Short mmCIF file of C-alpha atoms in Angstrom, two decimals:
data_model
loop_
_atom_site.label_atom_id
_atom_site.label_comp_id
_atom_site.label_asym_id
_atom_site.label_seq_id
_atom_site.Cartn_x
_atom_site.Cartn_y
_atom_site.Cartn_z
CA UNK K 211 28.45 -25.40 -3.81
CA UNK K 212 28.37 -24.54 -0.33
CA UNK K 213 31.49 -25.95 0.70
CA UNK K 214 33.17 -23.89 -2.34
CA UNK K 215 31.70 -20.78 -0.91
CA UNK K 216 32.93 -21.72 2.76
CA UNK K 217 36.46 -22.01 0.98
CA UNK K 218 36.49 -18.88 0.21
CA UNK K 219 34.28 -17.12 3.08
CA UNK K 220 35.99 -18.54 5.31
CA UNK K 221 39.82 -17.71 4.64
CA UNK K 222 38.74 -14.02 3.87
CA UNK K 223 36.60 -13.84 7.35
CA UNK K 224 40.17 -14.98 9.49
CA UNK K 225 41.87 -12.47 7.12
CA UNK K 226 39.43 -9.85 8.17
CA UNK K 227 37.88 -10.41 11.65
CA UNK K 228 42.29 -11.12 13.28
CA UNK K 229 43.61 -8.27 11.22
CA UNK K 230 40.33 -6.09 12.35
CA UNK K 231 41.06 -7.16 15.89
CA UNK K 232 44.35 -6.32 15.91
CA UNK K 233 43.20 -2.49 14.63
CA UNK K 234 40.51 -2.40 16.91
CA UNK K 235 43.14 -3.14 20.18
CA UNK K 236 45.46 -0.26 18.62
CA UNK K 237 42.18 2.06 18.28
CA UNK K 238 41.13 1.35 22.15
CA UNK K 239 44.73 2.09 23.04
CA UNK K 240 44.68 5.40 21.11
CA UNK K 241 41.60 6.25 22.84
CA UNK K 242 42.63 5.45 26.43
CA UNK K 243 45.85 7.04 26.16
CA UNK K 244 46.05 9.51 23.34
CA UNK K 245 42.63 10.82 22.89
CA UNK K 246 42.47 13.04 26.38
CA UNK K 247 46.12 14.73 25.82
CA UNK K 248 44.99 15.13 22.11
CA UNK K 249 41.71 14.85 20.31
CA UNK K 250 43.38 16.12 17.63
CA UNK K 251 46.54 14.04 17.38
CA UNK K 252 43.96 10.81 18.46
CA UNK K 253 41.56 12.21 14.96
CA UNK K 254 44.65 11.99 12.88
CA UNK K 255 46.13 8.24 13.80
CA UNK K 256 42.71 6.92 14.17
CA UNK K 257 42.48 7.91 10.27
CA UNK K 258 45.94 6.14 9.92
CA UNK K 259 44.44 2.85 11.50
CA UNK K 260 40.11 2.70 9.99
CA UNK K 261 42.09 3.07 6.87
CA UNK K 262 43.85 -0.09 7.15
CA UNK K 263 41.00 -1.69 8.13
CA UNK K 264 38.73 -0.71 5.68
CA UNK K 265 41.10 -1.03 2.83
CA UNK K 266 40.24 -4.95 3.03
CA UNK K 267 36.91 -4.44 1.88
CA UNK K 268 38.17 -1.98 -0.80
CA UNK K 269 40.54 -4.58 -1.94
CA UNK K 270 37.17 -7.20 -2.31
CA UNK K 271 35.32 -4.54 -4.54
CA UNK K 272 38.44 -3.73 -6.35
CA UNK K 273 40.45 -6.60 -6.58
CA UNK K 274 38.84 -9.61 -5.37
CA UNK K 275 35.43 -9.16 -7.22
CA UNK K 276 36.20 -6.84 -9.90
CA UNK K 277 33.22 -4.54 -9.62
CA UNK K 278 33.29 -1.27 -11.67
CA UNK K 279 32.32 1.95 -10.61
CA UNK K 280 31.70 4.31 -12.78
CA UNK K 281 31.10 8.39 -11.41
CA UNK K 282 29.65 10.82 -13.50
CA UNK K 283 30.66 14.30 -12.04
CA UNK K 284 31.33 17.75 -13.59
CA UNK K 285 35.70 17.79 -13.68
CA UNK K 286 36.26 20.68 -11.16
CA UNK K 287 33.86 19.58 -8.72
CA UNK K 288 35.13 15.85 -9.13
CA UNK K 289 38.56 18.07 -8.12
CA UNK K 290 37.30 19.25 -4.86
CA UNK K 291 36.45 15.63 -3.50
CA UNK K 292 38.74 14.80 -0.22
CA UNK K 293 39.77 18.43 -0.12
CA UNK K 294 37.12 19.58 1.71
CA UNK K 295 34.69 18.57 4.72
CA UNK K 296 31.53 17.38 3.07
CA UNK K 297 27.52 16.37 3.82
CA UNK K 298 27.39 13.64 1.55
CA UNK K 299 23.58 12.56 0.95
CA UNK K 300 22.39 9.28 -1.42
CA UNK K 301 19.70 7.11 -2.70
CA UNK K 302 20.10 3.67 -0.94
CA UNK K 303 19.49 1.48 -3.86
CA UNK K 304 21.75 -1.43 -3.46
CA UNK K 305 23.18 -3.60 -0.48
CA UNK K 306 26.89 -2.25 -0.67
CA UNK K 307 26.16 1.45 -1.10
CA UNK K 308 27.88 2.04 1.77
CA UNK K 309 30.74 0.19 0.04
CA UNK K 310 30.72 2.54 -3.32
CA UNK K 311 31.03 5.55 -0.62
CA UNK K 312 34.25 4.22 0.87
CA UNK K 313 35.63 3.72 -2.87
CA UNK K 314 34.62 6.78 -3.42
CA UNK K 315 36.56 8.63 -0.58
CA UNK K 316 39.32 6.06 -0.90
CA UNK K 317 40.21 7.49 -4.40
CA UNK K 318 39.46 10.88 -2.76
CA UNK K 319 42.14 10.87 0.07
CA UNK K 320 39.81 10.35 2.72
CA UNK K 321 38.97 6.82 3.42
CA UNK K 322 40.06 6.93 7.11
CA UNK K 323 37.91 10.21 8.01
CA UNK K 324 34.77 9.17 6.08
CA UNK K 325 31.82 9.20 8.85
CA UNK K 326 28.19 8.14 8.54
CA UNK K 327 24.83 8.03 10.57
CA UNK K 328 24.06 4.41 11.08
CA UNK K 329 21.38 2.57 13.32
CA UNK K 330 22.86 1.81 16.64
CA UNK K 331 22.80 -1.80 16.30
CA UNK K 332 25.39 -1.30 13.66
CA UNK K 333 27.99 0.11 16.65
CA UNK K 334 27.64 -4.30 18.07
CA UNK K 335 28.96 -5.62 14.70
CA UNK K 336 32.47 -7.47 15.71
CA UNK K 337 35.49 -5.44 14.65
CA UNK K 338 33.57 -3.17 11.91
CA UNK K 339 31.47 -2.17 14.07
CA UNK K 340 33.87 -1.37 17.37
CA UNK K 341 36.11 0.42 14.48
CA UNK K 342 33.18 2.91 13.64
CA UNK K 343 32.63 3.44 16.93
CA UNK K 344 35.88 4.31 17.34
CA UNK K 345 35.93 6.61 14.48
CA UNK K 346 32.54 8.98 15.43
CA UNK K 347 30.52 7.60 13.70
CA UNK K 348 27.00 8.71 14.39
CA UNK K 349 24.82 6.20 15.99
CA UNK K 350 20.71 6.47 16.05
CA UNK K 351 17.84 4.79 17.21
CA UNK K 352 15.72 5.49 14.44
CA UNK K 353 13.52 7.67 17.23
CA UNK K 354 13.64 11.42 16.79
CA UNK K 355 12.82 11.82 20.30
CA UNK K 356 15.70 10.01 21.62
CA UNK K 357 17.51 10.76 18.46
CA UNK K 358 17.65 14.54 18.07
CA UNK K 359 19.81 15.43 21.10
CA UNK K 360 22.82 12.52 20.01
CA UNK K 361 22.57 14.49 16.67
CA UNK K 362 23.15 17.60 17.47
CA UNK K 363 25.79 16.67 19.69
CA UNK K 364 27.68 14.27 17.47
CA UNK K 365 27.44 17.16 14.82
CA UNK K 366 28.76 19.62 16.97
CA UNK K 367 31.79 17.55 17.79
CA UNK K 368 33.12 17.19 13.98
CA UNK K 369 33.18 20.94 14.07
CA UNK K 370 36.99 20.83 14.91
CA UNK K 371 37.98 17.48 13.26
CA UNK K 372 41.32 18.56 12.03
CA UNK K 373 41.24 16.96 8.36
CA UNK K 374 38.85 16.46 5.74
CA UNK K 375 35.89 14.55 6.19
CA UNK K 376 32.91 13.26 4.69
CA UNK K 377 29.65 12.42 6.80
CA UNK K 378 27.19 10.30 4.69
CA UNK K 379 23.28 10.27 5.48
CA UNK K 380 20.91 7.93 3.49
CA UNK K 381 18.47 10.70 4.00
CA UNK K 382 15.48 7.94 2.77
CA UNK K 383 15.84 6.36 6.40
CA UNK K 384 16.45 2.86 4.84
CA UNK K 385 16.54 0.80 1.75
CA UNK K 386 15.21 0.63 -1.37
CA UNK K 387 13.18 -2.16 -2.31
CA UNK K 388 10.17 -2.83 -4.29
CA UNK K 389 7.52 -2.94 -1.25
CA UNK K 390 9.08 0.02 0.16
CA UNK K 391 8.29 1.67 -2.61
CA UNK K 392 4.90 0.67 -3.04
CA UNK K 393 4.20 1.78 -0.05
CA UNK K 394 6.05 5.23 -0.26
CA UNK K 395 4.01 5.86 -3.58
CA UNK K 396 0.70 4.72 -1.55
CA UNK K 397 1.42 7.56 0.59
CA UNK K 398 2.51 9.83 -1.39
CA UNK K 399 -0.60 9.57 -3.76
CA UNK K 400 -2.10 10.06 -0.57
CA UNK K 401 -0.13 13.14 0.64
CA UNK K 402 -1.13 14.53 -3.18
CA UNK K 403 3.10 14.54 -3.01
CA UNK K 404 4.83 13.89 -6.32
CA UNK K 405 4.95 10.19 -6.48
CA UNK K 406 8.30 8.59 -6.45
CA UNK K 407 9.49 5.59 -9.00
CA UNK K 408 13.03 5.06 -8.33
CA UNK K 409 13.27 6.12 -4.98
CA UNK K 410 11.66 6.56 -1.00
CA UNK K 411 10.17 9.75 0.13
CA UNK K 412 13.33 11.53 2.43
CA UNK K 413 12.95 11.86 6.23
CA UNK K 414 13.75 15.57 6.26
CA UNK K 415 14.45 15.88 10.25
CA UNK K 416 17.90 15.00 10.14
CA UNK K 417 19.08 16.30 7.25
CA UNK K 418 17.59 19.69 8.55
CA UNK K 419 19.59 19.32 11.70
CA UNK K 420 23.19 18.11 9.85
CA UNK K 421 22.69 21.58 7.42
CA UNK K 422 21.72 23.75 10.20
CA UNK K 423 24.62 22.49 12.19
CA UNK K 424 26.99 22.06 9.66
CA UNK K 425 26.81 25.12 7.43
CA UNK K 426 29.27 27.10 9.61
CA UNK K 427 32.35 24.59 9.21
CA UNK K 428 31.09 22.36 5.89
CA UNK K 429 31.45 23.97 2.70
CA UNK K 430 29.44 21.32 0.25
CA UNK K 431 26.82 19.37 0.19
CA UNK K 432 27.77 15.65 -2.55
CA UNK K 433 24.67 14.68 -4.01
CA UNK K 434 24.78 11.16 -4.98
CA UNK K 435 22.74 9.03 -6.82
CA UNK K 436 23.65 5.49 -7.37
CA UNK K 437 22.42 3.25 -9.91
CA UNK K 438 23.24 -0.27 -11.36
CA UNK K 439 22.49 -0.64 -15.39
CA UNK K 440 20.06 -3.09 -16.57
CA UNK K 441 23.40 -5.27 -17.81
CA UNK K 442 24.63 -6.03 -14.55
CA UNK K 443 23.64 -8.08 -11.90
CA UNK K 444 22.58 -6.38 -8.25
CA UNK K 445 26.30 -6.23 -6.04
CA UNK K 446 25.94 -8.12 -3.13
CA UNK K 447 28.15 -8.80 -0.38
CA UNK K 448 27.76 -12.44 -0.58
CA UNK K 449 28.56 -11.89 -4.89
CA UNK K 450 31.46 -9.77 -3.71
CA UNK K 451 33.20 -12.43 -1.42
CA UNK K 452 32.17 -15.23 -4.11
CA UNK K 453 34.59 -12.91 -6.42
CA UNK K 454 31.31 -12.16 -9.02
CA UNK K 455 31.60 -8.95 -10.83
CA UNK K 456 29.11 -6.05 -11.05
CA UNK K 457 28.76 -2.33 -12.38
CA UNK K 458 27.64 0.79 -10.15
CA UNK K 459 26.97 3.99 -11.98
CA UNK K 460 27.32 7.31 -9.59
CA UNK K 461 26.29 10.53 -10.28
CA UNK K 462 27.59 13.23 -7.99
CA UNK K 463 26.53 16.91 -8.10
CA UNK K 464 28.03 19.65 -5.60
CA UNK K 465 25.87 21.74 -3.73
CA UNK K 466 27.66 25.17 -1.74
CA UNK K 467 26.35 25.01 1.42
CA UNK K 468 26.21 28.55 1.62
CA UNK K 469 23.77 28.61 -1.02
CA UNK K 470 21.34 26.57 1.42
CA UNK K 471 18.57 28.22 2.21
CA UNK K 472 18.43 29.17 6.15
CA UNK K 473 14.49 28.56 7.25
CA UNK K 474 14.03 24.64 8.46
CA UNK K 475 10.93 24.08 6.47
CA UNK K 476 12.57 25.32 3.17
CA UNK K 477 15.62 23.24 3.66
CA UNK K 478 13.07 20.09 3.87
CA UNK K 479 11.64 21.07 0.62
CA UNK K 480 15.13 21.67 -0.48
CA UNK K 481 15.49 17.57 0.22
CA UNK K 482 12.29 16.72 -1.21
CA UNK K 483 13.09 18.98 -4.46
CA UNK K 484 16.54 17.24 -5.00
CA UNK K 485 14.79 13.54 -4.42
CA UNK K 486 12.04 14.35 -7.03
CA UNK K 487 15.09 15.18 -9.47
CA UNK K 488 16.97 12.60 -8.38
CA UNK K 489 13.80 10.18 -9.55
CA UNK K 490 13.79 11.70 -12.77
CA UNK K 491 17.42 11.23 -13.16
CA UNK K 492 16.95 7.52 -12.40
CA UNK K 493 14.47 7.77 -15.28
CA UNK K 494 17.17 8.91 -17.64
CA UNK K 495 19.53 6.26 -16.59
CA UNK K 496 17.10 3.22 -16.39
CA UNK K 497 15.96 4.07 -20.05
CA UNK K 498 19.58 5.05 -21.69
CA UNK K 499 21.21 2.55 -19.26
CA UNK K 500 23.43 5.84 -18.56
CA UNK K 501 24.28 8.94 -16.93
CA UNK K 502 25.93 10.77 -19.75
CA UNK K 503 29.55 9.80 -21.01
CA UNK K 504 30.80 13.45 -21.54
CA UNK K 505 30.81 13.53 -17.34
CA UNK K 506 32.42 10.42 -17.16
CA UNK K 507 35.62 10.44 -14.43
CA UNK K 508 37.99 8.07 -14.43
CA UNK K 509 38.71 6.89 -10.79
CA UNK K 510 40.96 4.01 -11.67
CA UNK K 511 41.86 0.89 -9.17
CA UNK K 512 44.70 1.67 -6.81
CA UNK K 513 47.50 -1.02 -5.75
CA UNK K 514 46.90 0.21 -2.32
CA UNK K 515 44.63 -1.81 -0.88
CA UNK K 516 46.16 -4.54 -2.70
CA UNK K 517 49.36 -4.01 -1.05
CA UNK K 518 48.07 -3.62 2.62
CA UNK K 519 45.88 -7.14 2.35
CA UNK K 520 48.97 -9.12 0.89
CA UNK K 521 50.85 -7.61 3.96
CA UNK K 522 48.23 -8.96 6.23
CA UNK K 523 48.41 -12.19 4.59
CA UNK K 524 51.74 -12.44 5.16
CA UNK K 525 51.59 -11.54 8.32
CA UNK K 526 49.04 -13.86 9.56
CA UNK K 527 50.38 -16.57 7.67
CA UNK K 528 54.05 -16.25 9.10
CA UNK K 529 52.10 -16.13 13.02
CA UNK K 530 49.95 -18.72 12.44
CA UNK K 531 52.90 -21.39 11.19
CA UNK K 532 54.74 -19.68 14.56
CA UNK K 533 52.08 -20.68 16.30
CA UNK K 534 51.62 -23.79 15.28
CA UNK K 535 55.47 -24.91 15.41
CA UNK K 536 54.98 -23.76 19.04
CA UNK K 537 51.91 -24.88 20.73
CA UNK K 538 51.66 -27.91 17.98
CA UNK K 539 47.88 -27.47 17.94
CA UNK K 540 46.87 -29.78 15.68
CA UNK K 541 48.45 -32.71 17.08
CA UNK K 542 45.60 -33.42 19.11
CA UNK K 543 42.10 -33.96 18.72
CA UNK K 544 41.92 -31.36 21.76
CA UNK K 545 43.53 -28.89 19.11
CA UNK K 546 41.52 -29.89 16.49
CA UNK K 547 38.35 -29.22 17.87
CA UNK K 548 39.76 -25.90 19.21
CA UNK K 549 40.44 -24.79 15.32
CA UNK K 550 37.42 -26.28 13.91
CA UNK K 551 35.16 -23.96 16.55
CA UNK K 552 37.34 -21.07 15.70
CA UNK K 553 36.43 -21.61 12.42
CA UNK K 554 32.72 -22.13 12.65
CA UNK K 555 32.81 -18.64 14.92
CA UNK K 556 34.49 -17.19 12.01
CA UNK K 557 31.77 -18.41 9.43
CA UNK K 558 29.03 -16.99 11.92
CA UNK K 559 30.70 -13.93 11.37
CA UNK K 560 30.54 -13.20 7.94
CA UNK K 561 27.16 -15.16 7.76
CA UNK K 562 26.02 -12.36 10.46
CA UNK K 563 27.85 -9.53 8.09
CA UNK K 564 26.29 -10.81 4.90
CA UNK K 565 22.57 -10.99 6.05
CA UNK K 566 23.30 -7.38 7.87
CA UNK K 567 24.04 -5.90 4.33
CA UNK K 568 20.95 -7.65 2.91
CA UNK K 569 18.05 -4.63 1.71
CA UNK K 570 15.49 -7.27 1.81
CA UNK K 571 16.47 -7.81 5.64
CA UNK K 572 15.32 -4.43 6.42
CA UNK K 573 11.64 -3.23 7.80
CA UNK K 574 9.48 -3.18 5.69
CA UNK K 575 8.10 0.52 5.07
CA UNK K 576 4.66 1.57 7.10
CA UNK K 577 2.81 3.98 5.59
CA UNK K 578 0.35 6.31 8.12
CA UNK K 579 -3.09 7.93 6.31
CA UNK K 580 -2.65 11.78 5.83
CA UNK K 581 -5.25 13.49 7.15
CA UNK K 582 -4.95 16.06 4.51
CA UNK K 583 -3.83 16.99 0.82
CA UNK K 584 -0.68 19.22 1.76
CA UNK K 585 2.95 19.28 -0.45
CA UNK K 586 4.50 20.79 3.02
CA UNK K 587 3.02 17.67 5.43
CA UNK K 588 5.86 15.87 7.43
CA UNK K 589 6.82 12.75 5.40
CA UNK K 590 8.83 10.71 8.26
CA UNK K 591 6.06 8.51 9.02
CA UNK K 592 6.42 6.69 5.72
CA UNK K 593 10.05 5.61 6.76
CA UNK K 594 11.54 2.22 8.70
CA UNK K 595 11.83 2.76 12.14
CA UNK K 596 14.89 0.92 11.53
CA UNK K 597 16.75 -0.40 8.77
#
């Protein structure tokens, strides 16, 4: 079983890590060259290039695996998506949530400009990692202390990104899983907050920052809530590069920004409020294994992504049998050995990519004592310092 895996795996990692090379080379040059002439002009081929890169993992979700998303979404604001600069805040329920997002903004027009806040070990991963860098994403150390400053300043700087963007922030700090939420509902009970079932108890701080610095050039806030039905197993990445299907039900709801309210403390209760819904909306769906079929939009399965990995394929395949008919690699044992390391650096890879997506790899949640019965009290000391 292993060595069918590894078949697979492995193929898809060369695919993936020499094509994502190849981008990430292009993105430095951009940078170095094009980026101090023109932060604009750098913004808009940078887009060009993340998109080609992360259109291989669309293509695995789409194509390769068959996994179904389905969005639930009100028509017009469904409309709006990838025509506007957006906060984008989420549950974190399953391993590839991050993976539903960039559907999501693929079919939306914006796969190349969507941005997230990510731990800043993430920024080390081999050529997704470098490309996210590349593309501003926002990089934390799960400390607000040393955190709060690269915030605001990372915020500030999308203020004149020149095309529609989305900036995700999973604003539950890491996660779900069932200990996590044991503990979350330990403090809560605690806290005498209402105590969560489906999800974690937000970290409010940095969702307070993103709104307060955000309001003047963001016009929405997508609120969305992701959920897999009883019927289908969990997505995984390893499931996803085996080719096993799955189903993701998303709810999205549109929030005006203008419409936020503008005290701190009543934008953290704003967060709260909308996770407390958000629980009772997982209710709904765990029990009618639904989100309501009347709001059902039909995001469909692009040849696009399709097209730009059988283009790589090509590609590599044609420079590989170049290379080969040149250097003759494999007719030594020198050669050999030189492949079969490449190979095992390659399975390292996706091994390390696989166990990064993993929920159960996270920290587990640590839950302080309140000192007192108060619906207002600061809940980031229930959260991961790191996910």
């Amino acid at each position: 079983m292993a060595i069918a895996v590894a078949a697979v795996i492995v193929p898809l990692g060369v695919l993936f890590f020499i094509s994502g090379l190849v981008i990430n080379l292009i993105q430095a040059t951009c940078f170095v060259l094009i980026r101090p002439i023109s932060k604009s002009t750098y913004r808009r081929l940078n887009r060009i290039f993340a998109e080609l890169l992360w259109l291989e993992l669309v293509w695995i979700v789409d194509w390769w695996a068959g996994v179904k998303i389905k969005v639930y979404a009100d028509p017009k604001e469904f409309n709006l998506m990838g025509k506007e600069h957006a906060l984008v805040i989420a549950n974190h329920r399953s391993d590839i949530d991050w993976l539903v997002g960039w559907i999501l903004a693929q079919r939306s027009g914006c796969l190349g400009s969507s941005l997230a806040v990510m731990k800043k070990s993430s920024k080390l991963l081999p050529v997704i990692g470098w490309s996210m860098w590349f593309s501003e994403y926002l990089f934390l150390e799960r400390s607000w202390a040393k955190d709060e400053r690269t915030l605001k300043s990372g915020l500030q700087r999308l203020s004149d990104y020149p095309l529609p963007f989305w900036l995700a922030l999973f604003v539950e700090g890491t996660r779900f899983t069932q200990a996590k939420l044991l503990a979350a509902q330990e403090y809560a009970t605690s806290a005498g907050l209402p105590v969560p079932r489906n999800v974690l108890i937000p970290r409010t701080k940095g969702f307070v920052t993103a709104v307060s610095h955000m309001r003047s050039f963001v016009p929405a806030i997508y609120d969305a809530t992701i959920c897999i039905p009883k019927s289908s197993p969990a997505p995984t990445m390893l499931r996803l590069f085996k080719g096993q299907p799955s189903v993701v039900h998303v709810h999205l709801k549109r929030h005006e920004m203008k419409d936020m309210p503008e005290n701190d403390e009543a934008i953290a209760q704003w967060c709260r409020d909308i996770f407390v819904a958000k629980d009772k909306l997982l209710d709904k769906h765990i029990a009618e294994d639904t989100f309501g079929e009347e709001q059902l939009q039909d995001i469909g399965r692009p040849v696009k992504s399709l097209v730009v990995v059988a283009s790589w394929a090509c590609i590599l395949i044609l420079g590989t049998i170049k290379f080969l008919q040149a250097t003759a690699l494999l007719s030594s044992w020198k050669g050999v050995a030189i492949s079969a390391a490449l190979m095992a650096v390659v399975t390292v890879l996706m091994q390390i990519l696989i166990n990064f997506s993993k929920s159960e790899r996270s920290t587990a949640a640590k839950v302080a004592p309140a000192k007192e019965k108060n619906v207002n009290q600061p809940t980031e000391n229930v959260q991961d310092k790191k996910d």
